[in-house]
Amino acid sequence: MLRSSTKPRLAGHDEWKRTTLEALAKAAATTRDDYKELAELTAKAIKGEVPTTFRKPGAHHYARWMAKAIYTIKMTMFKNEFELTPRELRSLQEMSVFIILIYARAWFEAPLAADAPFNDLTLFHDLHKYRDLNSKISDAMVKTFKRHFWYLGTDLVGLALFSNKVTIEEKTKMVEKLAIDKDLDKKRWTTAPQDPSSVTLSDLVTKESLFSFTELKLDASFPPISCAQLEGKRGVQPG
């Protein structure tokens, strides 16, 4: 009989757990197959619950990272059933914790266009914070993230005005930046900022941020209105 061990080492990190569980609950209710299995498995790992049933392992393919994530979490849960070297066990646990605390939430929320700027910036912040937990993984992920800074360019950050995750205060700052008379050059990160935790969405806003509205054929004259009125604006729905 297989014996499932306790959850991966997830003591503390309550804020990451809370936000991840919220994302996983939505994902489990709207997805199926590997997506649903990963969402449910990750949620149970966070809660320290042992699933009553497990799906038979599926195909393992280079292009399907979810299979690797599912295998990793399951092998960590059943580590007592395998003959693992200390290095193998440590690697499994480290990857499981990273998937559970950081990557699963980012993965499941990636399709939400309006939330993308907020989620990308949050992920960037989280990867830096993760250094306190595992500097090796943090450094590797930050290095990879640097190759994708264009996602946080001025032309896409305007989508955040439609996100329910962004506070009215931050949206107001973004609108104020849009109202600047002179045209500003595009802002794209080419190197990591000195203090990543201090970077906000409004820091990336220029006139170029109206790109989101023109491409979506939205009335670009509405940003100067109060952000508190944005939700009721005809033709505009928050993310």
PDB file of N, CA and C in Angstrom, residues 5 35 80 84 112 131 140 184 204 217 236:
ATOM      1  N   SER A   5       3.420  10.868   2.148  1.00  0.00           N
ATOM      2  CA  SER A   5       4.056  11.630   3.215  1.00  0.00           C
ATOM      3  C   SER A   5       3.344  12.961   3.391  1.00  0.00           C
ATOM      4  N   TYR A  35      -4.683  20.473 -16.505  1.00  0.00           N
ATOM      5  CA  TYR A  35      -4.845  21.755 -15.813  1.00  0.00           C
ATOM      6  C   TYR A  35      -5.579  21.565 -14.486  1.00  0.00           C
ATOM      7  N   ASN A  80       8.556   8.562   0.305  1.00  0.00           N
ATOM      8  CA  ASN A  80       8.897   7.406   1.133  1.00  0.00           C
ATOM      9  C   ASN A  80       8.809   6.090   0.366  1.00  0.00           C
ATOM     10  N   LEU A  84      15.484   7.302  -3.077  1.00  0.00           N
ATOM     11  CA  LEU A  84      16.035   8.560  -3.566  1.00  0.00           C
ATOM     12  C   LEU A  84      17.322   8.903  -2.838  1.00  0.00           C
ATOM     13  N   LEU A 112      -5.224  35.762 -18.552  1.00  0.00           N
ATOM     14  CA  LEU A 112      -6.049  36.930 -18.261  1.00  0.00           C
ATOM     15  C   LEU A 112      -5.344  38.202 -18.733  1.00  0.00           C
ATOM     16  N   ARG A 131      14.400  34.767  -3.244  1.00  0.00           N
ATOM     17  CA  ARG A 131      15.826  34.612  -2.965  1.00  0.00           C
ATOM     18  C   ARG A 131      16.060  34.293  -1.494  1.00  0.00           C
ATOM     19  N   ALA A 140      18.233  31.958 -11.063  1.00  0.00           N
ATOM     20  CA  ALA A 140      18.009  31.352 -12.376  1.00  0.00           C
ATOM     21  C   ALA A 140      16.735  31.890 -13.022  1.00  0.00           C
ATOM     22  N   LEU A 184       6.485  60.972 -24.522  1.00  0.00           N
ATOM     23  CA  LEU A 184       7.652  60.350 -23.911  1.00  0.00           C
ATOM     24  C   LEU A 184       8.046  59.124 -24.719  1.00  0.00           C
ATOM     25  N   LEU A 204       5.848  52.743 -15.620  1.00  0.00           N
ATOM     26  CA  LEU A 204       6.035  52.319 -17.005  1.00  0.00           C
ATOM     27  C   LEU A 204       5.122  53.039 -17.984  1.00  0.00           C
ATOM     28  N   LYS A 217      -9.730  49.221 -30.249  1.00  0.00           N
ATOM     29  CA  LYS A 217     -10.771  50.103 -30.790  1.00  0.00           C
ATOM     30  C   LYS A 217     -11.675  50.646 -29.684  1.00  0.00           C
ATOM     31  N   VAL A 236     -16.707  49.528 -21.687  1.00  0.00           N
ATOM     32  CA  VAL A 236     -15.516  49.150 -20.935  1.00  0.00           C
ATOM     33  C   VAL A 236     -15.910  48.211 -19.808  1.00  0.00           C
TER      34      VAL A 236
END
